[in-house]
Short mmCIF file of C-alpha atoms and ligand atoms in Angstrom, two decimals:
data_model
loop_
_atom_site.label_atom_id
_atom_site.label_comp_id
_atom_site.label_asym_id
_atom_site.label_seq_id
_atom_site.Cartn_x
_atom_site.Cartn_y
_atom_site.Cartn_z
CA UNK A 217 0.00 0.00 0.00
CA UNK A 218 1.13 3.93 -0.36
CA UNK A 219 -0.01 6.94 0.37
CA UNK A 220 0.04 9.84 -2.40
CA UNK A 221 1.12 12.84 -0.34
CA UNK A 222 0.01 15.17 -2.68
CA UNK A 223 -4.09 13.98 -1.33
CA UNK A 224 -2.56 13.14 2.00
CA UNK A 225 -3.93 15.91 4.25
CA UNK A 226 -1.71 14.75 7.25
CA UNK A 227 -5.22 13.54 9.46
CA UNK A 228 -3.57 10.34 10.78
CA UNK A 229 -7.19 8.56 10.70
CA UNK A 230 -5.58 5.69 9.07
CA UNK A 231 -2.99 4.61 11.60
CA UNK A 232 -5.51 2.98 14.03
CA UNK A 233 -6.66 0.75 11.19
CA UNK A 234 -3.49 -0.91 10.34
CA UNK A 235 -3.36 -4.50 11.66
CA UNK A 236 0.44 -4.60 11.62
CA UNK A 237 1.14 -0.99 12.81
CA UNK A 238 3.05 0.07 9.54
CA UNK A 239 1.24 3.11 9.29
CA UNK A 240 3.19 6.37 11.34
CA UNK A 241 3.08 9.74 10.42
CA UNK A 242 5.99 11.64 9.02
CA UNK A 243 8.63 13.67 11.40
CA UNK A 244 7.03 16.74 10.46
CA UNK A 245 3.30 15.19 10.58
CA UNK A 246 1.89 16.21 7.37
CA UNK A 247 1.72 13.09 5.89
CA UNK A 248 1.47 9.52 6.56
CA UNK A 249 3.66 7.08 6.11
CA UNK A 250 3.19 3.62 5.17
CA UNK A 251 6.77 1.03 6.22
CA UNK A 252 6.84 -0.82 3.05
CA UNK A 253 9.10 -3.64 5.24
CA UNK A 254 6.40 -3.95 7.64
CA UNK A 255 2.89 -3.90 5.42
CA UNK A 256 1.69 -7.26 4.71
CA UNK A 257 -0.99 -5.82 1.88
CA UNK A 258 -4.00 -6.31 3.61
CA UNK A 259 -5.96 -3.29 2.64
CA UNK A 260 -7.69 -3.14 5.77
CA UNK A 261 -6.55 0.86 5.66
CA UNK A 262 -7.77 1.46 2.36
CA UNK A 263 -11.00 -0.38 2.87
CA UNK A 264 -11.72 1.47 5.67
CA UNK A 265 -13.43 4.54 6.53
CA UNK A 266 -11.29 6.65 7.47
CA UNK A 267 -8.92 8.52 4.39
CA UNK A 268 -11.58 10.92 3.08
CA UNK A 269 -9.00 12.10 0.34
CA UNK A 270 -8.42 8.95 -1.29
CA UNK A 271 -4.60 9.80 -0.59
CA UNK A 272 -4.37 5.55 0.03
CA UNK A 273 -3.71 3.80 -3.23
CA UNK A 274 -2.90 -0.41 -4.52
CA UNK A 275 -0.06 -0.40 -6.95
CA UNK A 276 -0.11 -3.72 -8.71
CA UNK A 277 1.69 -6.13 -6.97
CA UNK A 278 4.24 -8.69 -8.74
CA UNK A 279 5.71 -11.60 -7.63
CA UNK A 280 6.89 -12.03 -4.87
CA UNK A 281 5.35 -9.26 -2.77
CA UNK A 282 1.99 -10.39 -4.26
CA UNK A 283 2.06 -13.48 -1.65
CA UNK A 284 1.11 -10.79 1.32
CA UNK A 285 -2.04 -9.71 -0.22
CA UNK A 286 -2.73 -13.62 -0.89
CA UNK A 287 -2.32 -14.37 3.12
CA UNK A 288 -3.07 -11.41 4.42
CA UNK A 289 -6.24 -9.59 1.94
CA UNK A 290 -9.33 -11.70 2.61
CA UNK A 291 -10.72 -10.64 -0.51
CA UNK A 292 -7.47 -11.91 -2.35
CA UNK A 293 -7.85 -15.23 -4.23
CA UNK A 294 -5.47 -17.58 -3.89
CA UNK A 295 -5.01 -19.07 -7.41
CA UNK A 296 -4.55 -22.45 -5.96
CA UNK A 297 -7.89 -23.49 -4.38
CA UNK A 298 -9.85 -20.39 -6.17
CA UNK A 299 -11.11 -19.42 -2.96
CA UNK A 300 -10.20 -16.10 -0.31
CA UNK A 301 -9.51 -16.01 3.10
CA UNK A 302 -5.66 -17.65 2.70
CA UNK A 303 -7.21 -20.24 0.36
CA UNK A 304 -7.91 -23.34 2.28
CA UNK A 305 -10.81 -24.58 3.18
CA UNK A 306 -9.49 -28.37 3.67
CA UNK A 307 -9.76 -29.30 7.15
CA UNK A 308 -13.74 -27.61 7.57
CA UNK A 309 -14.71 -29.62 4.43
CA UNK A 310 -13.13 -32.79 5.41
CA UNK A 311 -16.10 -34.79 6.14
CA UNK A 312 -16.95 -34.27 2.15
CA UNK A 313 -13.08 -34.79 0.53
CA UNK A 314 -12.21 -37.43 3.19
CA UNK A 315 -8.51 -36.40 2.00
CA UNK A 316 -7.69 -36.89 6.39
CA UNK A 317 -8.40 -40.88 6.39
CA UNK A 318 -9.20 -43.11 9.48
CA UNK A 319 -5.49 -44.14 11.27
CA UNK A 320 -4.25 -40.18 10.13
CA UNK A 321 -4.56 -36.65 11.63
CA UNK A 322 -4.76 -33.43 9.68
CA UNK A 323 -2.68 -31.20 11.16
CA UNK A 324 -2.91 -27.22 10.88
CA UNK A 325 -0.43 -24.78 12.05
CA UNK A 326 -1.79 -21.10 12.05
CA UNK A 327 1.23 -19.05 12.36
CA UNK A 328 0.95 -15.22 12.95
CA UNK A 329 -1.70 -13.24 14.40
CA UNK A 330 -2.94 -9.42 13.97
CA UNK A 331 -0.09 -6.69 15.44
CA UNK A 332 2.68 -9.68 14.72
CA UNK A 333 2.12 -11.05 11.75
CA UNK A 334 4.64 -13.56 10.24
CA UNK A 335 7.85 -13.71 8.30
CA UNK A 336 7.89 -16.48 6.04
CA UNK A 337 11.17 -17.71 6.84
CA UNK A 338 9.24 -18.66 9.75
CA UNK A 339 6.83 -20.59 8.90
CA UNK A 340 9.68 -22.21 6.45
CA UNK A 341 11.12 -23.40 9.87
CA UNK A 342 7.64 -24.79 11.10
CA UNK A 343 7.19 -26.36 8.00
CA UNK A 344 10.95 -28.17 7.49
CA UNK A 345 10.89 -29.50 11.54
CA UNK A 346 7.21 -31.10 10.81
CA UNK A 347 8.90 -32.45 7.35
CA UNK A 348 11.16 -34.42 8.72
CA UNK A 349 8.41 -36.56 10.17
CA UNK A 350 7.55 -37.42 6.29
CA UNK A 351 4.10 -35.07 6.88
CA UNK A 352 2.66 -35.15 3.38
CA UNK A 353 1.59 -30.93 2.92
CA UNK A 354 -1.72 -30.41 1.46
CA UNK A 355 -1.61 -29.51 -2.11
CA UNK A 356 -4.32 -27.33 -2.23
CA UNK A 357 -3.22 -24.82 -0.41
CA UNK A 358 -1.42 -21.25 -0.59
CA UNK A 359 1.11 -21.95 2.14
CA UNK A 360 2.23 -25.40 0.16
CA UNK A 361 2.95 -23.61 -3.10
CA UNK A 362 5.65 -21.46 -1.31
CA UNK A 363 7.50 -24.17 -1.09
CA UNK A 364 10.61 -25.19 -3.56
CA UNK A 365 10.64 -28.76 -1.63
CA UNK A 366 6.85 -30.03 -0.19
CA UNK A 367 8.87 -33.06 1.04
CA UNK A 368 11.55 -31.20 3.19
CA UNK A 369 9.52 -28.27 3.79
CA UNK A 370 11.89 -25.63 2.21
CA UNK A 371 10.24 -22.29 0.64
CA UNK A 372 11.52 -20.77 -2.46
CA UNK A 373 14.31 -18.40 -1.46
CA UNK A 374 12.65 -15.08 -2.53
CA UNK A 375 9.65 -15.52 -0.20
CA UNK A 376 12.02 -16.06 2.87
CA UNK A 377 11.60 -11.83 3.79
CA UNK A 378 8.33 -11.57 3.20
CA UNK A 379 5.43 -10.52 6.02
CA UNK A 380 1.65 -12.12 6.35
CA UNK A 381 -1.25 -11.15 8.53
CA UNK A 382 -0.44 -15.34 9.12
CA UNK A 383 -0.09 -18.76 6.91
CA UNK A 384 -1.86 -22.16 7.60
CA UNK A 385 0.46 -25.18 7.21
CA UNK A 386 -1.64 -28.20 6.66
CA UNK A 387 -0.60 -31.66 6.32
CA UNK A 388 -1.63 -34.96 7.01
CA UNK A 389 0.31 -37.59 9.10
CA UNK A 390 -0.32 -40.67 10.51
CA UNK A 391 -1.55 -41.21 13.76
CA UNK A 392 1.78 -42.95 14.91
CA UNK A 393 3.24 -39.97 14.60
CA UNK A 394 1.30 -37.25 15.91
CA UNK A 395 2.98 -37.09 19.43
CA UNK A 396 6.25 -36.61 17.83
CA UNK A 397 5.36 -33.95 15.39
CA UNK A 398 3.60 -32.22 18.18
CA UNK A 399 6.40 -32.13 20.93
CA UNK A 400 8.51 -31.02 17.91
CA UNK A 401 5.94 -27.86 17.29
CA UNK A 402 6.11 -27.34 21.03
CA UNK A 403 10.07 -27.18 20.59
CA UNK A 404 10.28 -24.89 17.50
CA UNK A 405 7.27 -22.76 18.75
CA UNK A 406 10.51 -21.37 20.85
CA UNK A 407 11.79 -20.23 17.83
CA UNK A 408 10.49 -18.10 15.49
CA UNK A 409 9.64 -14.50 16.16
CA UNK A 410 5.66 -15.27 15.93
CA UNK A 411 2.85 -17.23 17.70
CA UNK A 412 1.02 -20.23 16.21
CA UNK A 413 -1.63 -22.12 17.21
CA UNK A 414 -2.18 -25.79 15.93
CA UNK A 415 -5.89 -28.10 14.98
CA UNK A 416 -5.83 -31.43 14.71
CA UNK A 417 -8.43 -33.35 13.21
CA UNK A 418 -9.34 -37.24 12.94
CA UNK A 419 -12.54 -38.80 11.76
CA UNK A 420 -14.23 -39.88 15.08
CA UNK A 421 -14.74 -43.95 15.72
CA UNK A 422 -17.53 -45.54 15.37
CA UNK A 423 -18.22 -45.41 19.46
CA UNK A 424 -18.19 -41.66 19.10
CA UNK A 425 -14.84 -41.41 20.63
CA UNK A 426 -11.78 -38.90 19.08
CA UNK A 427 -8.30 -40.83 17.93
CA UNK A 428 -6.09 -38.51 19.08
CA UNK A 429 -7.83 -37.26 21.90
CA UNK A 430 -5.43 -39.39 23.93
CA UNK A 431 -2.70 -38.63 22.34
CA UNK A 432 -3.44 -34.52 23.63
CA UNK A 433 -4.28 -35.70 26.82
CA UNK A 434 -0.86 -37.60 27.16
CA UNK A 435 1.31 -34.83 26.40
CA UNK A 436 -1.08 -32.41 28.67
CA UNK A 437 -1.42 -29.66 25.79
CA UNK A 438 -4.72 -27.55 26.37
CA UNK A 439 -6.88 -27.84 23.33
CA UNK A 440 -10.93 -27.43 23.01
CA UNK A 441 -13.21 -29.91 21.33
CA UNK A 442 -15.00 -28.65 18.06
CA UNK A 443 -17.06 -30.94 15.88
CA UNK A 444 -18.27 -30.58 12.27
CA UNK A 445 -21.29 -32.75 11.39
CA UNK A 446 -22.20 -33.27 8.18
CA UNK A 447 -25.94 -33.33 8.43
CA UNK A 448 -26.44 -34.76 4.03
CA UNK A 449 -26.00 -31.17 2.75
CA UNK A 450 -22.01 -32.27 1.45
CA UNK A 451 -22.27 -35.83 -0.58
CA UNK A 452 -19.11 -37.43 0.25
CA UNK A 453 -16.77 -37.70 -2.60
CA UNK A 454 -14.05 -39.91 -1.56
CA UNK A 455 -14.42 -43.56 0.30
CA UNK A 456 -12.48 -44.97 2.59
S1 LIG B 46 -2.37 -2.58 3.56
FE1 LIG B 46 -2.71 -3.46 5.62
S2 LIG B 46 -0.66 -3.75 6.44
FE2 LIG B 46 -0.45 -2.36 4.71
S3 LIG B 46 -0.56 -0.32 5.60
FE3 LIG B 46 -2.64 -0.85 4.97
S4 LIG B 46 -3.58 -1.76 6.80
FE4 LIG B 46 -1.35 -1.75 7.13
S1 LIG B 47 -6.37 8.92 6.47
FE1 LIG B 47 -5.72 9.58 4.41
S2 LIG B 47 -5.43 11.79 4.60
FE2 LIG B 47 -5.46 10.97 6.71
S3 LIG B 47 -3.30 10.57 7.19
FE3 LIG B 47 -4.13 8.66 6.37
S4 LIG B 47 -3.66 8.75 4.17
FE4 LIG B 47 -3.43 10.84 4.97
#
């Protein structure tokens, strides 16, 4: 995003709008200032109310600043799964795609939240210590076509400095190895320069019960139940 100083009439409405505080006024406060390091293309400011000179303006974005309006604009599609909102829709629909079978988890790793964001090198280093586990990354996804590798994780080298509102890893892995991958989440959690929280789904047993509820409970994480019935409205498409 940029401002045109020329419209810019130095109001500083915008600055309270920006999810990622890259908006400041200028030393001499006529005009405001948008850190071009720090804005992850949202166009929350722009969108907003609250420039009544239309001073904020969208230069196209190229590759590979483009990938911050694709994580971070929810009206941004991501050409992958044609759909907004950082483009995946996997886990919520899983009861329909079946693509997390019975003796798996899917696994998703939200990394970044509003004021921190994320730096994709990052979520490269979530994504590489989960690799190593032989996670299979879902395809369909925004966050998976960063990468140069899906099998070790590793993005493509330009992306490594750019900054999202936040990226969703998702993979599946089997159940065997779900307490592994998440002690090693709990480990790298440690380091990167974010926050991340992490859903795990399975396809409940017959009796009702959760697969990996046990596993949760044996490493004494916190987590909250949520459930997603499919009540006939979604005709599954895959069988087990
Ligand atoms: S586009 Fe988003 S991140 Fe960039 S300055 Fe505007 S509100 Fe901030
Ligand atoms: S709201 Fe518009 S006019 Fe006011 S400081 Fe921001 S860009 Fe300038």
């Amino acid at each position: 995003m940029q401002v045109d100083k020329d419209l810019c009439i130095g109001c500083g409405r915008c600055v309270l709008y920006c999810p990622v505080q890259a908006i400041s006024m200028s030393d001499d406060g006529r005009h405001a200032v948008i850190d071009q390091d720090e804005c992850v293309e949202c166009g929350a400011c722009r969108r907003s109310p609250a420039c009544k000179t239309g001073a904020l303006y969208q230069p196209e974005l190229t590759y590979p600043r483009i990938v911050r309006s694709i994580l971070s604009d929810p009206l941004t599609i991501a050409p992958e799964s044609g759909i907004t909102g950082r483009g995946t829709e996997e886990m919520k629909t899983n009861d329909v795609t079946a693509r997390f079978k019975r003796g798996y988890a899917g696994v998703a790793v939200e990394v970044g939240r509003p004021l921190l964001g994320a730096r994709l090198k990052d979520v490269e280093k979530i994504a590489m210590a989960v690799a190593r586990f032989g996670v299979e990354f879902e395809k369909i996804n925004p966050t998976t076509s960063l990468m140069a590798d899906p099998k070790t994780g590793k993005f493509k080298d330009e992306l490594l400095g750019e900054k999202v509102l936040s990226a969703i890893i998702e993979f599946a892995v089997p159940l065997s190895k779900l307490e592994a991958v998440l002690y090693t989440l709990e480990r790298v959690s440690h380091e990167v320069e974010s926050v991340f929280s992490v859903d795990v789904c399975s396809r409940c047993n017959p009796d009702g019960s959760i697969p990996h509820e046990e596993i949760l409970a044996k490493g004494n994480w916190w987590y909250s139940i949520n459930a997603k019935t499919n009540v006939g409205l979604g005709r599954p498409l895959a069988q087990e």
